[in-house]
CSV table of C-alpha atoms and ligand atoms in Angstrom, one decimal:
chain,number,residue,atom,x,y,z
G,1,MET,CA,-88.1,87.1,86.4
G,2,LYS,CA,-90.2,90.2,86.4
G,3,LYS,CA,-92.8,91.4,89.0
G,4,TRP,CA,-95.9,90.1,87.2
G,5,ARG,CA,-96.2,86.9,85.3
G,6,LEU,CA,-99.4,85.9,83.4
G,7,GLU,CA,-100.1,82.4,82.0
G,8,LYS,CA,-102.8,81.5,79.6
G,9,GLU,CA,-103.3,77.8,79.1
G,10,PHE,CA,-104.4,76.1,75.9
G,11,ARG,CA,-104.9,72.5,74.8
G,12,PHE,CA,-104.9,70.6,71.5
G,13,GLU,CA,-105.0,67.1,70.1
G,14,ALA,CA,-102.5,66.4,67.3
G,15,SER,CA,-100.3,63.8,65.7
G,16,HIS,CA,-96.7,64.0,64.9
G,17,GLN,CA,-93.8,61.8,63.9
G,18,LEU,CA,-90.0,62.3,64.6
G,19,PRO,CA,-88.2,60.7,61.6
G,20,HIS,CA,-84.8,60.8,63.2
G,21,HIS,CA,-85.7,59.3,66.5
G,22,ASP,CA,-84.2,55.9,67.4
G,23,GLY,CA,-87.3,54.7,69.3
G,24,LYS,CA,-91.0,54.7,69.1
G,25,CYS,CA,-91.4,58.4,68.4
G,26,LYS,CA,-90.3,57.6,64.9
G,27,ARG,CA,-93.8,56.1,64.3
G,28,LEU,CA,-96.8,58.2,63.6
G,29,HIS,CA,-98.6,58.9,67.0
G,30,GLY,CA,-100.7,61.5,68.8
G,31,HIS,CA,-100.8,63.4,72.0
G,32,SER,CA,-103.2,65.5,74.0
G,33,TRP,CA,-100.9,68.5,74.1
G,34,SER,CA,-101.2,71.4,76.5
G,35,GLY,CA,-99.3,74.6,76.7
G,36,ARG,CA,-99.1,78.0,78.1
G,37,LEU,CA,-98.4,81.5,76.8
G,38,VAL,CA,-96.4,83.4,79.5
G,39,CYS,CA,-96.4,87.2,79.6
G,40,GLU,CA,-94.2,89.1,82.1
G,41,SER,CA,-93.8,92.8,83.0
G,42,ASP,CA,-92.4,95.0,85.7
G,43,SER,CA,-95.2,97.5,85.2
G,44,LEU,CA,-98.9,97.7,84.7
G,45,GLN,CA,-100.7,99.7,82.0
G,46,MET,CA,-101.6,103.1,83.3
G,47,SER,CA,-104.6,104.0,81.2
G,48,GLY,CA,-107.2,102.7,78.8
G,49,PRO,CA,-109.2,99.5,78.8
G,50,GLN,CA,-106.2,97.5,80.1
G,51,GLN,CA,-105.4,99.8,83.0
G,52,GLY,CA,-104.0,97.9,85.9
G,53,MET,CA,-103.1,94.9,83.7
G,54,VAL,CA,-99.9,93.6,82.2
G,55,VAL,CA,-102.1,92.5,79.2
G,56,ASP,CA,-105.7,91.5,79.0
G,57,PHE,CA,-106.1,87.7,79.2
G,58,GLY,CA,-108.5,88.1,76.3
G,59,ARG,CA,-105.6,89.3,74.1
G,60,MET,CA,-103.6,86.3,75.1
G,61,LYS,CA,-106.5,84.0,74.1
G,62,LEU,CA,-106.8,85.8,70.7
G,63,ALA,CA,-103.0,85.3,70.1
G,64,ILE,CA,-103.4,81.5,70.3
G,65,GLU,CA,-106.9,81.0,69.0
G,66,ASP,CA,-106.3,81.0,65.2
G,67,LEU,CA,-103.1,79.0,65.6
G,68,LEU,CA,-105.1,76.3,67.4
G,69,GLU,CA,-107.8,76.4,64.7
G,70,ASN,CA,-105.6,76.5,61.6
G,71,HIS,CA,-102.4,74.7,62.6
G,72,LEU,CA,-102.5,72.8,65.9
G,73,ASP,CA,-105.8,71.2,67.0
G,74,HIS,CA,-106.6,68.0,65.1
G,75,TRP,CA,-103.7,68.5,62.7
G,76,HIS,CA,-100.7,66.5,61.8
G,77,LEU,CA,-97.9,68.8,63.0
G,78,ASN,CA,-95.3,67.7,60.5
G,79,ASP,CA,-97.6,69.1,57.8
G,80,SER,CA,-99.5,71.9,59.5
G,81,LEU,CA,-96.4,73.5,61.0
G,82,LYS,CA,-94.2,72.7,58.0
G,83,LEU,CA,-91.6,71.1,60.4
G,84,GLU,CA,-89.8,68.0,59.4
G,85,ASN,CA,-89.1,67.0,63.0
G,86,PRO,CA,-91.7,68.6,65.3
G,87,THR,CA,-90.3,67.9,68.7
G,88,SER,CA,-91.8,69.8,71.7
G,89,GLU,CA,-88.9,72.1,71.4
G,90,GLU,CA,-89.7,73.0,67.8
G,91,VAL,CA,-93.4,73.3,68.5
G,92,ALA,CA,-92.8,75.7,71.4
G,93,ARG,CA,-90.6,77.9,69.2
G,94,TRP,CA,-93.0,77.8,66.3
G,95,ILE,CA,-95.9,79.0,68.6
G,96,TYR,CA,-93.7,81.7,70.1
G,97,GLU,CA,-92.7,83.1,66.8
G,98,LYS,CA,-96.3,83.1,65.5
G,99,ALA,CA,-97.8,84.6,68.6
G,100,LYS,CA,-95.1,87.2,69.4
G,101,PRO,CA,-96.1,89.8,66.7
G,102,LYS,CA,-99.7,89.8,68.1
G,103,LEU,CA,-98.5,89.8,71.7
G,104,PRO,CA,-95.4,91.8,72.3
G,105,GLU,CA,-95.5,91.1,76.1
G,106,LEU,CA,-95.0,87.4,75.3
G,107,ARG,CA,-91.9,86.1,77.2
G,108,SER,CA,-92.1,82.3,76.8
G,109,VAL,CA,-94.1,79.4,75.6
G,110,MET,CA,-94.5,76.1,77.6
G,111,ILE,CA,-95.5,72.9,75.9
G,112,ASP,CA,-96.5,69.7,77.7
G,113,GLU,CA,-96.3,66.8,75.3
G,114,THR,CA,-97.4,64.4,78.0
G,115,CYS,CA,-98.4,64.7,81.7
G,116,THR,CA,-94.8,64.4,82.8
G,117,CYS,CA,-92.8,66.1,80.0
G,118,ARG,CA,-92.6,69.8,79.7
G,119,CYS,CA,-90.6,72.1,77.4
G,120,ILE,CA,-90.2,75.8,77.9
G,121,TYR,CA,-89.0,78.1,75.1
G,122,GLN,CA,-87.7,81.5,76.2
G,123,PRO,CA,-85.5,83.1,73.7
G,124,GLU,CA,-84.1,85.9,75.8
B,1,ZN,ZN1,-94.7,62.4,70.4
């Protein structure tokens, strides 16, 4: 855990289907998903427009915005993420890998599939 931790929340509605599941998740169904991008750092930027920040919250928003529009919100995740079995774990990793190049400070992605189920992907 570093000294500063920033979280940017996002929400999307999407369907998915888990073809290998032995219960009801095998059927096509949807969720109101929510998630967070988490950035961490031990230092703040020393100059420029982001002086005093780990990263501008606006940059965190930009990193997730086009993923929401083009792949997540009101999409069928099996198709839009090209994942055969889009569990929360796989969706969190997919978002991390897509957002990381635009947001080098990204440390983890949290995905809430329901109000009581949360997955956190943190590769290092
Ligand atoms: Zn589900």
